Amino acid sequence: GAVVSQHPSRVICKSGTSVKIECRSLDFQATTMFWYRQFPKQSLMLMATSNEGSKATYEQGVEKDKFLINHASLTLSTLTVTSAHPEDSSFYICSARFGGPADEQFFGPGTRLTVL
Amino acid sequence: AQSVTQPDIHITVSEGASLELRCNYSYGATPYLFWYVQSPGQGLQLLLKYFSGDTLVQGIKGFEAEFKRSQSSFNLRKPSVHWSDAAEYFCAVGTVKAAGNKLTFGGGTRVLVKP
């Protein structure tokens, strides 16, 4: 099946620093990638949708200057949390899709971000 | 806007017993419906999906779900639970827009399996 990886799996950083999370589709080309945020014991909340070569579409309430998304190729999308603060601590999950809107999204294993 | 409700936060079931997880959705049109399972350290895995056609959908790992439009429900079932089924289960509704299929997830149901 289609595999999506994320790196790193865990990251701890100091408040005020920036953190980059990578999402890769390993065996397929992803036309669209999605970034989600999951708080402990809660559901996944969609943050943004990105298509290769174009700007990401952010969900309402998500600060685009805070969460920078780059979808540089059909196999790689990055999420950069800029000037991270403790409230940004969360589990970030990406997914990728290679087909049309009705096709399945394949999810990465997630990245646990802890901001001290 | 669409929404998904999973009324049960936790369910404990004995191994070998049947399992049913409830999901109710709100969406103005015919929804695309999904069930995902999340195990620790692993990405969400799709169990099954409903787009159209037969309202009883068969999935992987012995799971099935039934779409009931009149009740706005898409409940997940398994006749006999295995210890490996202990995980978090998420129901999701998808919408098809210009930006693609955006998923809205329910709050999740954690399933515990007793020996």
Tab-separated table of C-alpha atoms in Angstrom:
chain	number	residue	atom	x	y	z
A	1	GLY	CA	0.000	0.000	0.000
A	2	ALA	CA	0.881	3.649	-0.214
A	3	VAL	CA	3.277	4.760	2.511
A	4	VAL	CA	3.669	8.207	4.006
A	5	SER	CA	6.530	9.037	6.328
A	6	GLN	CA	7.123	11.940	8.666
A	7	HIS	CA	10.333	13.235	10.121
A	8	PRO	CA	11.080	13.716	12.896
A	9	SER	CA	8.767	11.519	14.916
A	10	ARG	CA	9.428	13.581	18.023
A	11	VAL	CA	10.944	16.993	18.549
A	12	ILE	CA	11.520	19.117	21.612
A	13	CYS	CA	12.429	22.737	21.168
A	14	LYS	CA	12.748	25.931	23.139
A	15	SER	CA	10.141	28.641	23.010
A	16	GLY	CA	10.846	31.124	20.233
A	17	THR	CA	12.609	28.719	17.900
A	18	SER	CA	11.289	27.348	14.622
A	19	VAL	CA	10.715	23.708	13.861
A	20	LYS	CA	10.387	22.021	10.479
A	21	ILE	CA	8.447	18.794	9.977
A	22	GLU	CA	8.755	16.811	6.762
A	23	CYS	CA	6.082	14.676	5.155
A	24	ARG	CA	7.031	12.336	2.330
A	25	SER	CA	5.043	10.018	0.127
A	26	LEU	CA	7.446	7.124	-0.349
A	27	ASP	CA	5.951	5.121	-3.190
A	28	PHE	CA	3.578	7.451	-4.958
A	29	GLN	CA	3.309	11.007	-6.173
A	30	ALA	CA	0.956	13.046	-4.056
A	31	THR	CA	-1.133	15.601	-5.859
A	32	THR	CA	-2.440	16.901	-2.574
A	33	MET	CA	-1.121	16.824	0.956
A	34	PHE	CA	-2.949	17.727	4.137
A	35	TRP	CA	-1.718	18.804	7.541
A	36	TYR	CA	-3.665	18.013	10.700
A	37	ARG	CA	-3.211	18.791	14.347
A	38	GLN	CA	-4.323	16.431	17.101
A	39	PHE	CA	-4.535	17.431	20.746
A	40	PRO	CA	-4.317	14.732	23.439
A	41	LYS	CA	-7.381	12.537	23.528
A	42	GLN	CA	-9.003	14.644	20.825
A	43	SER	CA	-9.730	14.380	17.168
A	44	LEU	CA	-7.748	15.523	14.165
A	45	MET	CA	-8.280	19.098	13.056
A	46	LEU	CA	-7.399	20.001	9.486
A	47	MET	CA	-4.931	22.867	9.378
A	48	ALA	CA	-4.243	23.266	5.695
A	49	THR	CA	-4.364	21.678	2.274
A	50	SER	CA	-1.472	21.965	-0.117
A	51	ASN	CA	-1.045	21.154	-3.769
A	52	GLU	CA	2.359	20.805	-5.361
A	53	GLY	CA	3.663	24.066	-6.707
A	54	SER	CA	0.915	26.263	-5.294
A	55	LYS	CA	0.205	28.037	-2.059
A	56	ALA	CA	-1.434	26.144	0.738
A	57	THR	CA	-5.067	26.728	1.628
A	58	TYR	CA	-5.424	27.273	5.345
A	59	GLU	CA	-8.467	26.503	7.430
A	60	GLN	CA	-10.192	29.264	9.278
A	61	GLY	CA	-8.393	30.191	12.452
A	62	VAL	CA	-5.017	28.772	11.408
A	63	GLU	CA	-2.296	31.416	11.237
A	64	LYS	CA	-0.532	31.077	7.904
A	65	ASP	CA	2.447	33.105	9.100
A	66	LYS	CA	2.784	30.828	12.087
A	67	PHE	CA	2.480	27.536	10.258
A	68	LEU	CA	4.383	27.753	6.995
A	69	ILE	CA	3.649	25.008	4.509
A	70	ASN	CA	5.765	24.276	1.479
A	71	HIS	CA	4.852	21.614	-1.062
A	72	ALA	CA	7.973	21.693	-3.172
A	73	SER	CA	7.562	18.419	-4.994
A	74	LEU	CA	5.050	15.660	-5.571
A	75	THR	CA	6.606	13.640	-2.777
A	76	LEU	CA	7.501	16.205	-0.137
A	77	SER	CA	5.625	18.739	1.942
A	78	THR	CA	7.030	20.585	4.930
A	79	LEU	CA	5.366	22.290	7.856
A	80	THR	CA	7.409	24.902	9.703
A	81	VAL	CA	6.168	26.080	13.061
A	82	THR	CA	7.698	29.514	13.423
A	83	SER	CA	8.532	31.109	16.765
A	84	ALA	CA	7.062	28.142	18.559
A	85	HIS	CA	5.366	28.586	21.926
A	86	PRO	CA	4.212	26.012	24.472
A	87	GLU	CA	0.642	26.224	23.168
A	88	ASP	CA	1.914	24.921	19.827
A	89	SER	CA	2.824	21.645	21.489
A	90	SER	CA	0.753	19.002	19.791
A	91	PHE	CA	0.735	15.974	17.532
A	92	TYR	CA	1.019	16.969	13.888
A	93	ILE	CA	-0.110	14.530	11.235
A	94	CYS	CA	0.172	14.755	7.486
A	95	SER	CA	-1.671	12.848	4.815
A	96	ALA	CA	-1.223	12.525	1.098
A	97	ARG	CA	-3.462	11.683	-1.818
A	98	PHE	CA	-2.484	10.811	-5.348
A	99	GLY	CA	-5.851	10.725	-7.004
A	100	GLY	CA	-8.914	12.897	-7.245
A	101	PRO	CA	-11.105	14.312	-4.483
A	102	ALA	CA	-12.906	11.018	-3.870
A	103	ASP	CA	-9.696	9.051	-3.395
A	104	GLU	CA	-8.186	7.860	-0.171
A	105	GLN	CA	-5.825	9.913	1.947
A	106	PHE	CA	-2.832	8.035	3.311
A	107	PHE	CA	-1.646	9.181	6.687
A	108	GLY	CA	1.804	9.562	8.138
A	109	PRO	CA	2.626	8.322	11.653
A	110	GLY	CA	2.664	11.827	13.098
A	111	THR	CA	5.188	14.122	14.787
A	112	ARG	CA	5.030	14.919	18.470
A	113	LEU	CA	6.116	18.516	19.053
A	114	THR	CA	6.912	19.700	22.563
A	115	VAL	CA	7.786	23.346	23.089
A	116	LEU	CA	9.460	24.146	26.394
B	1	ALA	CA	-20.539	22.988	7.529
B	2	GLN	CA	-20.218	19.279	8.059
B	3	SER	CA	-19.731	17.666	11.445
B	4	VAL	CA	-19.272	14.202	12.876
B	5	THR	CA	-20.279	12.929	16.293
B	6	GLN	CA	-19.018	9.777	17.932
B	7	PRO	CA	-21.114	9.507	21.096
B	8	ASP	CA	-18.935	6.931	22.832
B	9	ILE	CA	-15.538	8.116	24.043
B	10	HIS	CA	-14.556	4.720	25.442
B	11	ILE	CA	-15.840	1.223	24.831
B	12	THR	CA	-14.618	-1.889	26.607
B	13	VAL	CA	-15.390	-5.223	25.030
B	14	SER	CA	-14.347	-8.775	25.769
B	15	GLU	CA	-12.265	-10.626	23.239
B	16	GLY	CA	-14.540	-12.615	20.975
B	17	ALA	CA	-17.546	-10.410	21.621
B	18	SER	CA	-19.161	-8.208	19.014
B	19	LEU	CA	-18.368	-4.526	18.671
B	20	GLU	CA	-20.395	-1.605	17.390
B	21	LEU	CA	-19.111	1.950	17.209
B	22	ARG	CA	-21.575	4.726	16.576
B	23	CYS	CA	-21.131	7.621	14.186
B	24	ASN	CA	-23.568	10.369	13.303
B	25	TYR	CA	-22.854	13.014	10.728
B	26	SER	CA	-24.270	16.295	9.593
B	27	TYR	CA	-23.841	17.286	5.970
B	28	GLY	CA	-26.095	18.967	3.457
B	29	ALA	CA	-25.443	16.623	0.581
B	30	THR	CA	-24.655	12.964	0.126
B	31	PRO	CA	-21.548	12.443	2.190
B	32	TYR	CA	-18.419	10.479	1.633
B	33	LEU	CA	-17.955	8.523	4.862
B	34	PHE	CA	-14.874	6.864	6.259
B	35	TRP	CA	-13.751	4.864	9.249
B	36	TYR	CA	-10.104	5.018	10.286
B	37	VAL	CA	-8.196	3.215	13.025
B	38	GLN	CA	-5.239	4.763	14.849
B	39	SER	CA	-2.801	2.587	16.738
B	40	PRO	CA	0.030	4.015	18.840
B	41	GLY	CA	3.042	4.907	16.760
B	42	GLN	CA	1.234	4.276	13.503
B	43	GLY	CA	-0.587	6.450	11.047
B	44	LEU	CA	-4.318	6.336	10.600
B	45	GLN	CA	-5.355	3.343	8.568
B	46	LEU	CA	-8.487	3.291	6.464
B	47	LEU	CA	-10.874	0.511	7.466
B	48	LEU	CA	-13.604	1.215	4.943
B	49	LYS	CA	-15.373	3.945	3.060
B	50	TYR	CA	-18.781	4.702	1.607
B	51	PHE	CA	-19.341	6.811	-1.458
B	52	SER	CA	-22.490	5.417	-3.026
B	53	GLY	CA	-24.260	2.182	-3.860
B	54	ASP	CA	-24.717	-0.637	-1.394
B	55	THR	CA	-25.250	0.844	2.040
B	56	LEU	CA	-23.520	-2.066	3.777
B	57	VAL	CA	-19.812	-1.688	3.272
B	58	GLN	CA	-17.205	-4.333	3.941
B	59	GLY	CA	-13.755	-3.300	5.068
B	60	ILE	CA	-10.481	-4.741	6.171
B	61	LYS	CA	-9.831	-6.732	9.333
B	62	GLY	CA	-13.386	-8.084	9.374
B	63	PHE	CA	-15.067	-4.706	9.876
B	64	GLU	CA	-18.252	-3.549	8.199
B	65	ALA	CA	-20.351	-0.403	8.364
B	66	GLU	CA	-23.871	0.482	7.369
B	67	PHE	CA	-24.924	3.836	5.969
B	68	LYS	CA	-28.399	4.871	7.083
B	69	ARG	CA	-29.421	8.109	5.475
B	70	SER	CA	-32.628	8.424	7.503
B	71	GLN	CA	-30.621	8.332	10.714
B	72	SER	CA	-27.552	10.193	9.414
B	73	SER	CA	-25.492	7.352	10.770
B	74	PHE	CA	-22.562	5.226	9.665
B	75	ASN	CA	-21.973	2.718	12.458
B	76	LEU	CA	-19.009	0.389	12.430
B	77	ARG	CA	-19.354	-3.250	13.450
B	78	LYS	CA	-17.252	-6.329	13.953
B	79	PRO	CA	-18.779	-9.679	14.874
B	80	SER	CA	-15.872	-10.965	16.951
B	81	VAL	CA	-13.211	-8.695	18.402
B	82	HIS	CA	-9.553	-9.661	18.645
B	83	TRP	CA	-7.104	-8.239	21.166
B	84	SER	CA	-5.316	-6.496	18.305
B	85	ASP	CA	-8.427	-4.416	17.657
B	86	ALA	CA	-7.684	-2.297	20.723
B	87	ALA	CA	-7.096	1.161	19.257
B	88	GLU	CA	-8.677	4.540	18.613
B	89	TYR	CA	-11.333	4.627	15.911
B	90	PHE	CA	-12.319	7.712	13.987
B	91	CYS	CA	-15.302	8.314	11.778
B	92	ALA	CA	-14.905	11.007	9.132
B	93	VAL	CA	-17.011	12.743	6.532
B	94	GLY	CA	-15.489	14.000	3.318
B	95	THR	CA	-16.531	16.831	1.110
B	96	VAL	CA	-15.638	17.321	-2.495
B	97	LYS	CA	-14.738	20.866	-3.297
B	98	ALA	CA	-12.335	22.594	-5.610
B	99	ALA	CA	-9.574	22.133	-3.088
B	100	GLY	CA	-10.163	18.421	-2.881
B	101	ASN	CA	-11.615	15.985	-0.433
B	102	LYS	CA	-11.400	17.561	2.999
B	103	LEU	CA	-12.046	15.265	5.889
B	104	THR	CA	-13.858	16.245	9.067
B	105	PHE	CA	-13.236	13.809	11.884
B	106	GLY	CA	-15.335	12.789	14.828
B	107	GLY	CA	-13.904	12.885	18.326
B	108	GLY	CA	-12.875	9.259	18.237
B	109	THR	CA	-13.767	6.172	20.248
B	110	ARG	CA	-11.119	4.321	22.188
B	111	VAL	CA	-11.696	0.585	22.221
B	112	LEU	CA	-10.287	-1.522	25.026
B	113	VAL	CA	-10.328	-5.297	24.672
B	114	LYS	CA	-10.514	-7.479	27.765
B	115	PRO	CA	-8.994	-10.953	27.657
